[in-house]
């Protein structure tokens, strides 16, 4: 009965992979980062290897081969879990672009749950058969190493995120300064336009004043000429009277 359960779980994982491959063939192309694609390839290879090892453990292979396959299967499951977590971190670091990959991560999460059940059942079976003696310490060590690697990866992602936020803040400050300078240039341009307008008005007033001065000068000259003619005429009359008196 236990063998039937393990076989059903392995068949479920295989059918889930097949269904995901068909669905991905009809989905629209989604632009992903090279890091995400690398972890995704590792994830699929590890799951394929895990199923192959599960078949070896459930088969009629020698005891040593089944024990080695069980140990490697546990390691493959841990590495697949790490690859899944790295994909999750990468999607979160992608921001809005990672929203298109959330459905794919949900499917991978369901796969990991099924794989965990399969690994636990096989591990329990091998322990009952005495093929995993002394495995606890190795498993704890592997788990500690995995946790350390995951924490290191999380720190690197957090540092990258902090650097990106700082760069974004610097960019916003630069944009704000450029906007202020643009407003200052607009105000300066407006002042220059006002000064130009005032200069045009002053030039017009000066032109009018110059014309008035010229007209006034012309009137003065005309008046002087008239006075001079009148004076000459008066002198002429006086001379005529004087000459008439002398005769």
mmCIF file of N, CA and C in Angstrom, residues 177-243:
data_model
loop_
_atom_site.group_PDB
_atom_site.id
_atom_site.type_symbol
_atom_site.label_atom_id
_atom_site.label_comp_id
_atom_site.label_asym_id
_atom_site.label_seq_id
_atom_site.Cartn_x
_atom_site.Cartn_y
_atom_site.Cartn_z
ATOM 1 N N UNK A 177 16.554 69.120 -8.661
ATOM 2 C CA UNK A 177 17.416 70.271 -8.915
ATOM 3 C C UNK A 177 17.273 70.773 -10.346
ATOM 4 N N UNK A 178 17.197 69.847 -11.293
ATOM 5 C CA UNK A 178 17.012 70.250 -12.686
ATOM 6 C C UNK A 178 15.677 70.975 -12.878
ATOM 7 N N UNK A 179 14.645 70.483 -12.175
ATOM 8 C CA UNK A 179 13.342 71.149 -12.273
ATOM 9 C C UNK A 179 13.410 72.564 -11.719
ATOM 10 N N UNK A 180 14.125 72.735 -10.578
ATOM 11 C CA UNK A 180 14.271 74.076 -10.006
ATOM 12 C C UNK A 180 15.047 74.989 -10.947
ATOM 13 N N UNK A 181 16.125 74.457 -11.528
ATOM 14 C CA UNK A 181 16.901 75.260 -12.473
ATOM 15 C C UNK A 181 16.059 75.638 -13.699
ATOM 16 N N UNK A 182 15.224 74.700 -14.141
ATOM 17 C CA UNK A 182 14.342 74.992 -15.279
ATOM 18 C C UNK A 182 13.375 76.122 -14.936
ATOM 19 N N UNK A 183 12.823 76.087 -13.706
ATOM 20 C CA UNK A 183 11.924 77.167 -13.289
ATOM 21 C C UNK A 183 12.671 78.502 -13.211
ATOM 22 N N UNK A 184 13.932 78.443 -12.707
ATOM 23 C CA UNK A 184 14.716 79.679 -12.627
ATOM 24 C C UNK A 184 14.985 80.250 -14.019
ATOM 25 N N UNK A 185 15.312 79.350 -14.967
ATOM 26 C CA UNK A 185 15.541 79.811 -16.339
ATOM 27 C C UNK A 185 14.273 80.420 -16.940
ATOM 28 N N UNK A 186 13.123 79.805 -16.641
ATOM 29 C CA UNK A 186 11.869 80.362 -17.146
ATOM 30 C C UNK A 186 11.620 81.750 -16.566
ATOM 31 N N UNK A 187 11.871 81.900 -15.249
ATOM 32 C CA UNK A 187 11.669 83.212 -14.636
ATOM 33 C C UNK A 187 12.639 84.244 -15.217
ATOM 34 N N UNK A 188 13.904 83.841 -15.418
ATOM 35 C CA UNK A 188 14.882 84.754 -16.006
ATOM 36 C C UNK A 188 14.472 85.166 -17.411
ATOM 37 N N UNK A 189 13.967 84.177 -18.172
ATOM 38 C CA UNK A 189 13.506 84.492 -19.522
ATOM 39 C C UNK A 189 12.349 85.474 -19.484
ATOM 40 N N UNK A 190 11.453 85.310 -18.507
ATOM 41 C CA UNK A 190 10.342 86.249 -18.368
ATOM 42 C C UNK A 190 10.826 87.647 -18.022
ATOM 43 N N UNK A 191 11.838 87.729 -17.122
ATOM 44 C CA UNK A 191 12.387 89.037 -16.764
ATOM 45 C C UNK A 191 13.050 89.696 -17.974
ATOM 46 N N UNK A 192 13.785 88.896 -18.742
ATOM 47 C CA UNK A 192 14.421 89.445 -19.943
ATOM 48 C C UNK A 192 13.372 89.968 -20.916
ATOM 49 N N UNK A 193 12.262 89.250 -21.063
ATOM 50 C CA UNK A 193 11.184 89.707 -21.939
ATOM 51 C C UNK A 193 10.588 91.028 -21.451
ATOM 52 N N UNK A 194 10.413 91.115 -20.098
ATOM 53 C CA UNK A 194 9.876 92.369 -19.551
ATOM 54 C C UNK A 194 10.833 93.542 -19.803
ATOM 55 N N UNK A 195 12.147 93.288 -19.569
ATOM 56 C CA UNK A 195 13.138 94.344 -19.801
ATOM 57 C C UNK A 195 13.143 94.760 -21.269
ATOM 58 N N UNK A 196 13.038 93.749 -22.159
ATOM 59 C CA UNK A 196 12.993 94.056 -23.593
ATOM 60 C C UNK A 196 11.786 94.921 -23.928
ATOM 61 N N UNK A 197 10.646 94.598 -23.307
ATOM 62 C CA UNK A 197 9.450 95.399 -23.535
ATOM 63 C C UNK A 197 9.622 96.829 -23.036
ATOM 64 N N UNK A 198 10.236 96.976 -21.842
ATOM 65 C CA UNK A 198 10.472 98.316 -21.300
ATOM 66 C C UNK A 198 11.438 99.104 -22.184
ATOM 67 N N UNK A 199 12.468 98.407 -22.679
ATOM 68 C CA UNK A 199 13.411 99.086 -23.568
ATOM 69 C C UNK A 199 12.722 99.570 -24.846
ATOM 70 N N UNK A 200 11.829 98.754 -25.389
ATOM 71 C CA UNK A 200 11.084 99.169 -26.586
ATOM 72 C C UNK A 200 10.234 100.403 -26.313
ATOM 73 N N UNK A 201 9.567 100.403 -25.140
ATOM 74 C CA UNK A 201 8.750 101.566 -24.782
ATOM 75 C C UNK A 201 9.616 102.823 -24.613
ATOM 76 N N UNK A 202 10.786 102.657 -23.940
ATOM 77 C CA UNK A 202 11.691 103.800 -23.748
ATOM 78 C C UNK A 202 12.197 104.325 -25.086
ATOM 79 N N UNK A 203 12.521 103.415 -25.995
ATOM 80 C CA UNK A 203 12.988 103.839 -27.317
ATOM 81 C C UNK A 203 11.914 104.642 -28.044
ATOM 82 N N UNK A 204 10.665 104.196 -27.908
ATOM 83 C CA UNK A 204 9.573 104.925 -28.565
ATOM 84 C C UNK A 204 9.427 106.325 -27.980
ATOM 85 N N UNK A 205 9.516 106.453 -26.630
ATOM 86 C CA UNK A 205 9.423 107.761 -25.993
ATOM 87 C C UNK A 205 10.583 108.668 -26.418
ATOM 88 N N UNK A 206 11.787 108.093 -26.488
ATOM 89 C CA UNK A 206 12.940 108.894 -26.911
ATOM 90 C C UNK A 206 12.779 109.376 -28.347
ATOM 91 N N UNK A 207 12.238 108.507 -29.200
ATOM 92 C CA UNK A 207 12.004 108.915 -30.592
ATOM 93 C C UNK A 207 11.016 110.071 -30.671
ATOM 94 N N UNK A 208 9.917 109.985 -29.890
ATOM 95 C CA UNK A 208 8.927 111.060 -29.865
ATOM 96 C C UNK A 208 9.533 112.370 -29.344
ATOM 97 N N UNK A 209 10.349 112.239 -28.278
ATOM 98 C CA UNK A 209 10.988 113.433 -27.725
ATOM 99 C C UNK A 209 11.953 114.051 -28.729
ATOM 100 N N UNK A 210 12.700 113.215 -29.454
ATOM 101 C CA UNK A 210 13.634 113.742 -30.457
ATOM 102 C C UNK A 210 12.891 114.482 -31.562
ATOM 103 N N UNK A 211 11.765 113.926 -31.993
ATOM 104 C CA UNK A 211 10.968 114.592 -33.022
ATOM 105 C C UNK A 211 10.418 115.927 -32.522
ATOM 106 N N UNK A 212 9.991 115.937 -31.266
ATOM 107 C CA UNK A 212 9.470 117.183 -30.713
ATOM 108 C C UNK A 212 10.578 118.242 -30.621
ATOM 109 N N UNK A 213 11.776 117.802 -30.222
ATOM 110 C CA UNK A 213 12.890 118.746 -30.140
ATOM 111 C C UNK A 213 13.206 119.317 -31.522
ATOM 112 N N UNK A 214 13.209 118.427 -32.509
ATOM 113 C CA UNK A 214 13.494 118.882 -33.879
ATOM 114 C C UNK A 214 12.428 119.866 -34.363
ATOM 115 N N UNK A 215 11.166 119.552 -34.058
ATOM 116 C CA UNK A 215 10.084 120.465 -34.471
ATOM 117 C C UNK A 215 10.186 121.811 -33.750
ATOM 118 N N UNK A 216 10.547 121.777 -32.483
ATOM 119 C CA UNK A 216 10.715 123.026 -31.724
ATOM 120 C C UNK A 216 11.863 123.856 -32.300
ATOM 121 N N UNK A 217 12.973 123.155 -32.643
ATOM 122 C CA UNK A 217 14.091 123.878 -33.246
ATOM 123 C C UNK A 217 13.681 124.521 -34.578
ATOM 124 N N UNK A 218 12.917 123.793 -35.373
ATOM 125 C CA UNK A 218 12.453 124.359 -36.657
ATOM 126 C C UNK A 218 11.580 125.582 -36.431
ATOM 127 N N UNK A 219 10.697 125.526 -35.425
ATOM 128 C CA UNK A 219 9.831 126.665 -35.125
ATOM 129 C C UNK A 219 10.654 127.867 -34.657
ATOM 130 N N UNK A 220 11.671 127.617 -33.850
ATOM 131 C CA UNK A 220 12.535 128.716 -33.382
ATOM 132 C C UNK A 220 13.235 129.381 -34.556
ATOM 133 N N UNK A 221 13.767 128.561 -35.473
ATOM 134 C CA UNK A 221 14.449 129.129 -36.639
ATOM 135 C C UNK A 221 13.471 129.920 -37.513
ATOM 136 N N UNK A 222 12.322 129.407 -37.697
ATOM 137 C CA UNK A 222 11.320 130.126 -38.501
ATOM 138 C C UNK A 222 10.979 131.489 -37.846
ATOM 139 N N UNK A 223 10.780 131.445 -36.512
ATOM 140 C CA UNK A 223 10.468 132.677 -35.787
ATOM 141 C C UNK A 223 11.617 133.672 -35.887
ATOM 142 N N UNK A 224 12.852 133.177 -35.797
ATOM 143 C CA UNK A 224 14.020 134.062 -35.894
ATOM 144 C C UNK A 224 14.095 134.695 -37.280
ATOM 145 N N UNK A 225 13.816 133.897 -38.311
ATOM 146 C CA UNK A 225 13.845 134.437 -39.685
ATOM 147 C C UNK A 225 12.782 135.501 -39.861
ATOM 148 N N UNK A 226 11.581 135.260 -39.343
ATOM 149 C CA UNK A 226 10.486 136.234 -39.461
ATOM 150 C C UNK A 226 10.857 137.533 -38.747
ATOM 151 N N UNK A 227 11.426 137.399 -37.542
ATOM 152 C CA UNK A 227 11.819 138.583 -36.784
ATOM 153 C C UNK A 227 12.910 139.365 -37.512
ATOM 154 N N UNK A 228 13.832 138.580 -38.125
ATOM 155 C CA UNK A 228 14.908 139.248 -38.857
ATOM 156 C C UNK A 228 14.361 140.020 -40.051
ATOM 157 N N UNK A 229 13.414 139.415 -40.775
ATOM 158 C CA UNK A 229 12.801 140.096 -41.937
ATOM 159 C C UNK A 229 12.061 141.343 -41.470
ATOM 160 N N UNK A 230 11.320 141.223 -40.361
ATOM 161 C CA UNK A 230 10.578 142.374 -39.841
ATOM 162 C C UNK A 230 11.527 143.497 -39.430
ATOM 163 N N UNK A 231 12.642 143.092 -38.800
ATOM 164 C CA UNK A 231 13.621 144.085 -38.368
ATOM 165 C C UNK A 231 14.248 144.799 -39.563
ATOM 166 N N UNK A 232 14.576 144.036 -40.595
ATOM 167 C CA UNK A 232 15.151 144.648 -41.808
ATOM 168 C C UNK A 232 14.156 145.599 -42.445
ATOM 169 N N UNK A 233 12.885 145.147 -42.469
ATOM 170 C CA UNK A 233 11.848 145.990 -43.067
ATOM 171 C C UNK A 233 11.682 147.292 -42.283
ATOM 172 N N UNK A 234 11.725 147.212 -40.950
ATOM 173 C CA UNK A 234 11.600 148.407 -40.115
ATOM 174 C C UNK A 234 12.783 149.344 -40.328
ATOM 175 N N UNK A 235 13.990 148.766 -40.410
ATOM 176 C CA UNK A 235 15.167 149.593 -40.649
ATOM 177 C C UNK A 235 15.056 150.307 -42.006
ATOM 178 N N UNK A 236 14.540 149.544 -42.959
ATOM 179 C CA UNK A 236 14.364 150.149 -44.299
ATOM 180 C C UNK A 236 13.391 151.313 -44.227
ATOM 181 N N UNK A 237 12.309 151.169 -43.530
ATOM 182 C CA UNK A 237 11.326 152.241 -43.395
ATOM 183 C C UNK A 237 11.924 153.454 -42.692
ATOM 184 N N UNK A 238 12.703 153.236 -41.670
ATOM 185 C CA UNK A 238 13.332 154.343 -40.951
ATOM 186 C C UNK A 238 14.273 155.119 -41.865
ATOM 187 N N UNK A 239 15.030 154.347 -42.649
ATOM 188 C CA UNK A 239 15.983 154.998 -43.558
ATOM 189 C C UNK A 239 15.233 155.825 -44.585
ATOM 190 N N UNK A 240 14.114 155.248 -45.080
ATOM 191 C CA UNK A 240 13.311 155.986 -46.068
ATOM 192 C C UNK A 240 12.768 157.284 -45.457
ATOM 193 N N UNK A 241 12.273 157.260 -44.244
ATOM 194 C CA UNK A 241 11.748 158.456 -43.603
ATOM 195 C C UNK A 241 12.838 159.515 -43.359
ATOM 196 N N UNK A 242 14.015 158.956 -42.950
ATOM 197 C CA UNK A 242 15.133 159.873 -42.691
ATOM 198 C C UNK A 242 15.571 160.587 -43.967
ATOM 199 N N UNK A 243 15.653 159.864 -45.040
ATOM 200 C CA UNK A 243 16.057 160.456 -46.338
ATOM 201 C C UNK A 243 15.005 161.465 -46.794
#
